[in-house]
Coordinates of C-alpha atoms in Angstrom, one line a residue:
X1 CA 17.2 23.9 1.7
X2 CA 13.4 24.0 4.6
X3 CA 11.5 20.3 3.6
X4 CA 8.2 19.5 4.6
X5 CA 9.2 17.0 6.9
X6 CA 10.7 14.1 6.1
X7 CA 9.7 10.5 6.3
X8 CA 12.0 7.4 7.3
X9 CA 15.5 7.2 6.3
X10 CA 15.2 4.6 3.7
X11 CA 19.2 3.1 4.0
X12 CA 19.3 1.9 -0.1
X13 CA 18.9 5.1 -1.7
X14 CA 22.1 6.7 -0.6
X15 CA 23.6 3.8 -1.2
X16 CA 22.1 3.1 -4.8
X17 CA 22.8 6.9 -5.9
X18 CA 26.6 6.5 -5.3
X19 CA 26.8 4.4 -8.4
X20 CA 25.4 8.0 -10.0
X21 CA 28.2 10.6 -9.0
X22 CA 27.2 14.1 -6.6
X23 CA 25.0 15.7 -8.1
X24 CA 24.4 19.7 -9.3
X25 CA 23.0 21.8 -7.5
X26 CA 20.0 21.6 -9.5
X27 CA 16.1 23.2 -8.6
X28 CA 15.2 23.0 -5.3
X29 CA 11.6 24.0 -3.8
X30 CA 10.7 26.0 -1.3
X31 CA 7.0 25.2 -1.0
X32 CA 5.6 25.3 2.0
X33 CA 2.5 22.4 3.5
X34 CA -0.5 23.9 3.9
X35 CA -2.1 22.4 6.7
X36 CA -5.1 20.4 6.5
X37 CA -8.7 20.6 8.4
X38 CA -9.2 17.3 10.7
X39 CA -10.2 14.5 9.0
X40 CA -14.5 13.3 8.9
X41 CA -15.0 10.3 11.4
X42 CA -17.8 9.1 9.6
X43 CA -19.8 9.9 6.7
X44 CA -23.2 8.5 6.9
X45 CA -24.4 6.5 3.9
X46 CA -26.9 8.1 2.2
X47 CA -29.3 5.5 0.9
X48 CA -30.8 2.8 2.0
X49 CA -31.1 1.1 6.1
X50 CA -27.3 1.9 6.8
X51 CA -28.3 5.0 7.5
X52 CA -30.6 4.9 10.3
X53 CA -27.5 3.4 11.9
X54 CA -26.2 5.1 15.3
X55 CA -22.6 6.4 14.9
X56 CA -20.3 5.8 17.2
X57 CA -17.5 8.1 18.6
X58 CA -14.0 7.6 17.3
X59 CA -10.9 8.7 19.8
X60 CA -9.1 10.9 18.4
X61 CA -4.9 10.9 18.0
X62 CA -3.5 12.9 20.1
X63 CA -1.8 15.9 19.1
X64 CA 1.5 15.8 20.4
X65 CA 4.0 19.2 20.4
X66 CA 5.8 20.6 17.9
X67 CA 3.4 18.9 15.9
X68 CA 3.1 19.3 11.1
X69 CA 0.4 21.2 9.2
X70 CA -3.5 21.4 10.6
X71 CA -2.2 20.7 14.4
X72 CA -1.0 17.1 13.4
X73 CA 0.8 15.6 16.3
X74 CA 4.8 15.3 15.8
X75 CA 7.2 12.9 15.3
X76 CA 7.0 9.1 17.0
X77 CA 8.8 7.5 14.7
X78 CA 12.6 6.7 14.9
X79 CA 14.2 7.0 11.6
X80 CA 16.9 3.9 11.5
X81 CA 18.9 2.9 8.7
X82 CA 17.7 -0.8 7.6
X83 CA 20.0 -3.3 8.9
X84 CA 21.0 -6.7 7.4
X85 CA 23.7 -9.0 5.4
X86 CA 20.5 -7.4 2.2
X87 CA 21.1 -3.9 2.8
X88 CA 23.2 -2.5 0.3
X89 CA 26.7 -1.8 0.9
X90 CA 27.9 1.2 -1.5
X91 CA 29.5 4.4 0.1
X92 CA 27.0 6.5 0.1
X93 CA 26.8 10.3 -1.4
X94 CA 27.3 12.7 0.6
X95 CA 25.6 15.3 -1.3
X96 CA 22.4 13.0 -1.7
X97 CA 22.3 12.1 2.6
X98 CA 22.2 15.6 3.3
X99 CA 19.3 16.2 1.3
X100 CA 17.8 12.7 1.7
X101 CA 18.7 13.7 5.7
X102 CA 17.1 16.9 5.5
X103 CA 18.3 20.6 7.7
X104 CA 20.1 19.7 10.5
X105 CA 21.8 22.7 13.6
X106 CA 20.2 24.9 15.2
X107 CA 17.1 26.7 14.3
X108 CA 15.8 24.3 12.1
X109 CA 14.0 21.7 13.8
X110 CA 10.7 23.8 13.0
X111 CA 11.3 23.1 9.5
X112 CA 10.3 19.0 10.5
X113 CA 6.5 17.9 10.9
X114 CA 7.9 15.0 12.7
X115 CA 10.8 14.9 15.7
X116 CA 13.8 13.6 12.7
X117 CA 15.9 10.8 14.0
X118 CA 14.8 10.7 17.9
X119 CA 13.0 7.8 19.3
X120 CA 9.9 9.1 21.6
X121 CA 8.5 6.7 24.0
X122 CA 5.1 4.7 23.4
X123 CA 2.4 6.2 25.6
X124 CA -0.1 3.6 26.8
X125 CA -3.6 4.2 26.1
X126 CA -5.6 2.2 29.0
X127 CA -8.9 1.5 26.8
X128 CA -7.2 -0.1 23.4
X129 CA -5.3 -3.5 24.2
X130 CA -2.1 -3.7 23.4
X131 CA -1.6 -6.2 20.2
X132 CA -0.3 -9.7 19.8
X133 CA 3.2 -9.2 19.6
X134 CA 4.7 -9.9 15.7
X135 CA 4.7 -13.4 15.0
X136 CA 8.2 -13.5 13.8
X137 CA 7.9 -15.3 10.4
X138 CA 10.9 -16.1 8.6
X139 CA 12.0 -14.3 5.0
X140 CA 12.8 -16.1 2.2
X141 CA 16.1 -17.3 1.7
X142 CA 17.9 -15.1 -0.8
X143 CA 15.3 -12.0 -0.7
X144 CA 16.3 -9.1 -1.5
X145 CA 14.7 -6.7 1.9
X146 CA 15.3 -4.1 4.6
X147 CA 14.2 -5.1 8.5
X148 CA 11.8 -2.7 9.5
X149 CA 11.1 -1.2 13.0
X150 CA 7.6 -3.4 14.7
X151 CA 5.2 -0.6 14.4
X152 CA 4.1 0.9 17.4
X153 CA 2.0 -1.1 19.2
X154 CA -0.2 1.6 20.7
X155 CA -1.2 2.9 16.4
X156 CA -1.3 -0.8 15.6
X157 CA -4.5 -1.7 18.7
X158 CA -5.8 1.5 17.7
X159 CA -6.4 0.7 13.8
X160 CA -7.2 -2.1 14.2
X161 CA -10.2 -1.5 16.4
X162 CA -11.4 1.3 14.3
X163 CA -10.7 -1.2 11.1
X164 CA -12.9 -3.7 12.4
X165 CA -15.5 -1.8 13.8
X166 CA -15.2 0.4 9.8
X167 CA -15.2 -3.2 8.2
X168 CA -18.4 -5.2 10.3
X169 CA -20.4 -2.4 11.2
X170 CA -20.2 0.3 8.8
X171 CA -19.9 -1.3 5.3
X172 CA -21.0 -4.8 6.5
X173 CA -17.9 -5.7 4.5
X174 CA -17.9 -9.4 6.4
X175 CA -20.2 -12.0 8.2
X176 CA -19.6 -13.5 11.3
X177 CA -18.0 -16.2 9.9
X178 CA -14.9 -14.3 8.3
X179 CA -14.6 -12.6 11.5
X180 CA -10.7 -15.1 11.8
X181 CA -10.1 -14.4 8.3
X182 CA -10.3 -10.8 8.8
X183 CA -8.2 -10.3 12.1
X184 CA -5.6 -13.3 10.0
X185 CA -5.2 -10.1 7.5
X186 CA -3.7 -7.7 10.3
X187 CA -4.1 -4.7 8.1
X188 CA -3.1 -2.4 10.8
X189 CA -0.1 -3.5 11.5
X190 CA 0.0 -3.8 8.3
X191 CA -0.3 -0.1 7.0
X192 CA 1.4 1.3 10.7
X193 CA 4.7 -0.9 8.9
X194 CA 3.8 0.9 6.0
X195 CA 3.4 4.3 7.0
X196 CA 5.3 4.4 10.2
X197 CA 5.3 8.5 9.1
X198 CA 1.8 9.7 8.9
X199 CA 0.1 12.4 11.5
X200 CA -2.6 10.7 13.0
X201 CA -4.3 7.6 13.0
X202 CA -6.7 9.0 11.0
X203 CA -4.4 9.6 8.3
X204 CA -3.6 5.9 8.6
X205 CA -7.0 5.4 8.3
X206 CA -7.6 6.3 4.8
X207 CA -4.7 3.8 3.5
X208 CA -6.2 0.9 5.8
X209 CA -9.9 1.5 4.5
X210 CA -8.6 1.6 1.2
X211 CA -6.7 -1.5 1.9
X212 CA -9.8 -3.6 3.0
X213 CA -12.0 -2.2 0.3
X214 CA -9.4 -3.9 -2.0
X215 CA -9.4 -6.7 -1.0
X216 CA -13.0 -6.8 -0.2
X217 CA -13.4 -7.2 -4.4
X218 CA -10.5 -9.3 -4.9
X219 CA -12.3 -11.8 -2.3
X220 CA -15.6 -11.5 -3.4
X221 CA -14.8 -10.7 -7.2
X222 CA -12.4 -12.7 -7.9
X223 CA -10.3 -14.6 -5.2
X224 CA -11.8 -16.9 -2.2
X225 CA -15.5 -16.1 -1.1
X226 CA -17.3 -16.6 -4.1
X227 CA -15.3 -14.4 -7.0
X228 CA -15.5 -16.2 -10.8
X229 CA -13.4 -15.0 -14.0
X230 CA -17.7 -15.2 -15.3
X231 CA -18.9 -12.1 -15.1
X232 CA -16.2 -10.1 -13.5
X233 CA -15.6 -7.2 -16.0
X234 CA -19.9 -6.6 -15.9
X235 CA -18.8 -6.5 -11.4
X236 CA -15.5 -4.2 -12.1
X237 CA -17.4 -1.9 -13.7
X238 CA -20.1 -1.1 -11.2
X239 CA -17.5 -1.5 -8.5
X240 CA -15.2 1.4 -9.7
X241 CA -18.2 3.6 -9.9
X242 CA -18.2 4.0 -6.6
X243 CA -14.5 5.0 -6.9
X244 CA -15.0 7.4 -10.0
X245 CA -18.7 8.3 -10.1
X246 CA -21.5 8.2 -12.8
X247 CA -22.6 11.2 -14.2
X248 CA -25.5 10.8 -16.0
X249 CA -29.5 11.8 -16.6
X250 CA -31.3 13.0 -13.2
X251 CA -33.6 9.8 -14.1
X252 CA -31.3 7.8 -14.0
X253 CA -29.3 8.9 -11.3
X254 CA -30.8 7.7 -8.0
X255 CA -31.1 3.7 -9.8
X256 CA -27.2 3.8 -10.1
X257 CA -26.9 5.6 -6.6
X258 CA -28.7 2.9 -5.1
X259 CA -26.3 0.2 -6.8
X260 CA -23.8 1.7 -4.1
X261 CA -25.2 -0.3 -1.1
X262 CA -26.1 -3.6 -3.2
X263 CA -22.9 -5.7 -1.9
X264 CA -19.5 -5.6 0.3
X265 CA -17.3 -4.7 -2.5
X266 CA -19.2 -1.4 -3.2
X267 CA -20.7 -0.7 0.2
X268 CA -16.2 -1.0 0.5
X269 CA -15.4 1.0 -1.8
X270 CA -18.0 3.7 -1.6
X271 CA -17.4 4.7 1.7
X272 CA -13.3 4.6 1.8
X273 CA -13.8 6.0 -1.3
X274 CA -15.2 9.3 0.2
X275 CA -13.2 9.0 3.2
X276 CA -10.4 9.7 1.0
X277 CA -11.4 12.5 -1.0
X278 CA -12.2 14.5 1.8
X279 CA -8.8 14.3 2.8
X280 CA -7.1 14.3 -0.4
X281 CA -6.8 17.4 -2.8
X282 CA -8.3 16.4 -6.9
X283 CA -5.5 16.0 -8.2
X284 CA -4.2 13.2 -5.6
X285 CA -8.1 11.6 -6.2
X286 CA -7.7 11.6 -9.7
X287 CA -4.6 9.6 -9.7
X288 CA -6.1 7.0 -7.3
X289 CA -8.5 6.8 -9.7
X290 CA -6.5 5.9 -12.7
X291 CA -4.5 3.7 -10.8
X292 CA -7.9 1.9 -9.2
X293 CA -8.7 1.4 -13.5
X294 CA -4.8 -0.1 -13.2
X295 CA -5.6 -2.4 -11.2
X296 CA -9.0 -3.6 -12.6
X297 CA -7.2 -4.2 -15.4
X298 CA -5.3 -6.6 -14.4
X299 CA -7.9 -8.5 -12.8
X300 CA -9.7 -8.6 -16.4
X301 CA -6.3 -9.5 -17.7
X302 CA -6.1 -13.0 -15.5
X303 CA -9.1 -13.5 -15.6
X304 CA -9.4 -13.7 -19.0
X305 CA -6.3 -16.1 -19.2
X306 CA -8.3 -18.7 -16.2
X307 CA -11.3 -18.4 -18.7
X308 CA -9.3 -19.8 -21.9
X309 CA -7.0 -21.9 -19.7
X310 CA -4.5 -19.8 -21.1
X311 CA -0.8 -20.0 -19.0
X312 CA 0.8 -16.7 -19.9
X313 CA 4.6 -16.1 -21.5
X314 CA 7.1 -15.0 -18.5
X315 CA 6.4 -11.6 -20.0
X316 CA 3.5 -11.3 -20.6
X317 CA 2.4 -12.0 -17.0
X318 CA 4.8 -9.6 -15.7
X319 CA 3.0 -7.5 -18.0
X320 CA -0.4 -8.2 -15.9
X321 CA 1.2 -8.2 -13.0
X322 CA 2.0 -4.1 -13.7
X323 CA -1.9 -3.8 -13.8
X324 CA -3.1 -6.0 -11.1
X325 CA -0.8 -5.0 -8.3
X326 CA 0.4 -3.1 -5.1
X327 CA 0.6 0.6 -7.0
X328 CA -2.2 1.9 -6.0
X329 CA -0.8 1.7 -2.5
X330 CA 2.1 3.7 -2.5
X331 CA 0.7 6.4 -4.7
X332 CA -1.0 7.6 -2.1
X333 CA 1.6 7.7 0.4
X334 CA 1.8 11.0 0.2
X335 CA -2.0 12.1 1.0
X336 CA -1.1 10.0 4.1
X337 CA 1.4 11.7 5.3
X338 CA -0.4 15.0 5.2
X339 CA 1.2 16.7 2.1
X340 CA 0.9 16.2 -1.4
X341 CA 3.1 15.5 -4.8
X342 CA 2.0 18.0 -6.9
X343 CA 0.9 16.0 -10.2
X344 CA 3.5 17.2 -12.4
X345 CA 6.4 15.6 -10.5
X346 CA 3.8 13.0 -10.3
X347 CA 4.3 13.0 -13.2
X348 CA 7.4 13.0 -14.9
X349 CA 8.4 9.5 -17.0
X350 CA 11.3 8.6 -14.0
X351 CA 8.5 8.8 -11.0
X352 CA 6.8 7.1 -13.1
X353 CA 8.9 4.3 -13.8
X354 CA 9.6 4.7 -9.8
X355 CA 6.5 4.2 -8.9
X356 CA 5.8 0.8 -11.0
X357 CA 9.4 -0.5 -9.6
X358 CA 8.0 -0.4 -6.5
X359 CA 4.2 -1.8 -7.6
X360 CA 5.8 -4.9 -9.4
X361 CA 8.8 -5.9 -6.7
X362 CA 6.6 -6.3 -3.8
X363 CA 4.0 -7.6 -5.5
X364 CA 6.6 -10.6 -7.1
X365 CA 7.7 -10.7 -3.1
X366 CA 3.4 -11.0 -2.6
X367 CA 3.8 -14.2 -5.0
X368 CA 7.0 -15.7 -3.7
X369 CA 4.4 -15.8 0.1
X370 CA 1.4 -16.6 -1.3
X371 CA 3.3 -19.8 -3.2
X372 CA 1.6 -22.5 -0.6
X373 CA -1.4 -21.1 0.1
X374 CA -2.5 -20.5 -4.0
X375 CA -1.2 -24.1 -4.4
X376 CA -3.8 -25.4 -2.2
X377 CA -6.5 -23.6 -4.1
X378 CA -8.6 -25.5 -6.2
X379 CA -7.3 -25.5 -10.5
X380 CA -4.2 -23.3 -11.7
X381 CA -3.6 -19.9 -9.6
X382 CA -0.9 -18.2 -11.6
X383 CA 1.9 -17.1 -9.6
X384 CA 5.5 -16.1 -11.5
X385 CA 6.9 -19.2 -9.6
X386 CA 3.9 -21.1 -11.7
X387 CA 4.8 -19.6 -15.0
X388 CA 8.0 -20.0 -15.1
X389 CA 7.9 -23.1 -14.2
X390 CA 5.1 -24.3 -16.8
X391 CA 6.8 -22.0 -19.6
X392 CA 11.1 -22.6 -19.3
X393 CA 10.4 -26.4 -18.7
X394 CA 12.2 -26.0 -14.6
X395 CA 11.1 -28.1 -11.6
X396 CA 9.6 -26.5 -9.3
X397 CA 12.0 -24.9 -6.6
X398 CA 13.9 -24.6 -10.0
X399 CA 11.0 -22.1 -10.8
X400 CA 10.4 -20.5 -7.2
X401 CA 14.6 -19.9 -6.9
X402 CA 14.3 -18.2 -10.5
X403 CA 11.3 -16.0 -9.1
X404 CA 13.8 -15.3 -6.1
X405 CA 16.2 -13.6 -8.7
X406 CA 13.6 -11.7 -10.5
X407 CA 12.0 -9.5 -7.6
X408 CA 15.7 -9.1 -6.2
X409 CA 16.8 -7.4 -9.9
X410 CA 13.4 -5.7 -9.7
X411 CA 14.4 -4.5 -6.2
X412 CA 17.6 -2.9 -7.6
X413 CA 16.4 -1.8 -10.7
X414 CA 13.8 0.7 -8.4
X415 CA 15.9 1.6 -5.4
X416 CA 18.3 2.4 -8.7
X417 CA 16.2 4.5 -10.4
X418 CA 14.2 6.3 -6.4
X419 CA 18.1 7.4 -6.3
X420 CA 19.0 8.5 -9.6
X421 CA 15.4 10.9 -9.5
X422 CA 17.0 12.3 -6.2
X423 CA 20.2 12.3 -7.5
X424 CA 18.0 14.4 -10.5
X425 CA 15.1 16.3 -9.1
X426 CA 16.4 17.5 -5.4
X427 CA 12.8 18.8 -4.6
X428 CA 12.4 18.0 -1.3
X429 CA 8.6 17.2 -1.6
X430 CA 10.1 14.7 -4.7
X431 CA 13.1 13.4 -2.0
X432 CA 10.2 13.3 1.1
X433 CA 7.9 10.9 -1.7
X434 CA 10.6 8.7 -2.2
X435 CA 11.3 8.0 1.0
X436 CA 7.8 7.2 1.9
X437 CA 7.8 4.9 -1.2
X438 CA 10.8 2.9 -0.5
X439 CA 9.4 2.9 3.1
X440 CA 5.9 1.1 1.8
X441 CA 8.3 -1.9 0.5
X442 CA 10.3 -2.7 3.1
X443 CA 6.3 -1.8 5.6
X444 CA 4.9 -4.3 3.2
X445 CA 7.7 -7.4 2.9
X446 CA 7.4 -7.0 6.7
X447 CA 4.3 -7.9 6.9
X448 CA 3.7 -10.6 4.9
X449 CA 7.5 -12.3 6.1
X450 CA 5.5 -11.5 9.7
X451 CA 1.5 -13.3 8.7
X452 CA 2.1 -16.5 9.5
X453 CA -1.8 -16.8 9.7
X454 CA -1.7 -16.5 5.6
X455 CA 1.5 -17.1 4.8
X456 CA 4.0 -19.8 5.0
X457 CA 7.3 -20.8 3.4
X458 CA 8.4 -23.8 0.5
X459 CA 10.9 -26.5 1.4
X460 CA 13.3 -25.5 -1.0
X461 CA 16.0 -25.3 1.1

């Protein structure tokens, strides 16, 4: 059965699927991914003085032989199974392994957008300096995760260069005094680790701009740089209109349009969304807007608790974290991968459960890695260990270790749900999307573990 190109292998899914038995022949799909033209390198801002800034040429990713849709380059990744003590050990289901692996044998290589299971040596780019090696960090003891290969350093350097130019020059999201924090975010390494199957650097930049824009909103409206729960709803609503445009009268539309340039969050959202919608289908764009509305609703719940000094029950906190979480990031994995998971497949309840569990698990991982950072901030900052300690009367250490267990339970549930869906609906587009979400989960953990600029672990072991 032809597949529309694999994402890197994620070893836990075939192993977890063994618990569900061999699947039947089911319904497949002979869909062909349609190529799209090259992505834009920089929309001009239509309002205000920013429109007068000169544009800078942007080097394009070099096409490689055997490219994918629209001339996208072929396989600059190694599809490598996860290793380590945390990896699943159940005997894999051979039939599911075949689906996850895709076709093989003479004449099948042209069915892939990326060269499967084969390394390609990195080609040095003289004008792009190589980034420093990632800090090793250390994973949280007992945390269930999968190691990932080191991200392609050439891509990391190019994404890092482009995103800093976009953030500083194009949307003016960060003043010079925040430069060290922007560099310490290591967003280039983050996104390359999460999307190793992106066909081009332009595709990686789709996710990178959105990630930075979401963090600008969080920092400036909610958290570190002037954020406050007071009045947050109004600020978020107006920022959301940069993602979901206002359709109003001719008299009032210009006044609304000008507000999109008034502050860094709205400038960032507006620009990142314009790049995204040029690459995405209407269905993918609407899906993303929906998930961003979920995110903003989660921000508002947490802000309401902060205003009233309410510590939620653990179940309430976990409900809030299903909305205030990473979900918008893995939900665009197909856009960044250069293909589309059709709306009817994305909307399946089983797929929605997989995506929700991926967001929940990675968000609790963030709670655990950012625990000491948040304790140093003024006031009570809600995270899962803090809520468990307060509501269940446990010591800080006991609560933290219990939060690790919650994370692990969510990870196992995510992997089991993904494996079950891959068995019950072996459509190659579904399997590819599931694999991409699993790789995003692993890349997200990698970034948290290695970003020692931002995170350090408590001394509980």
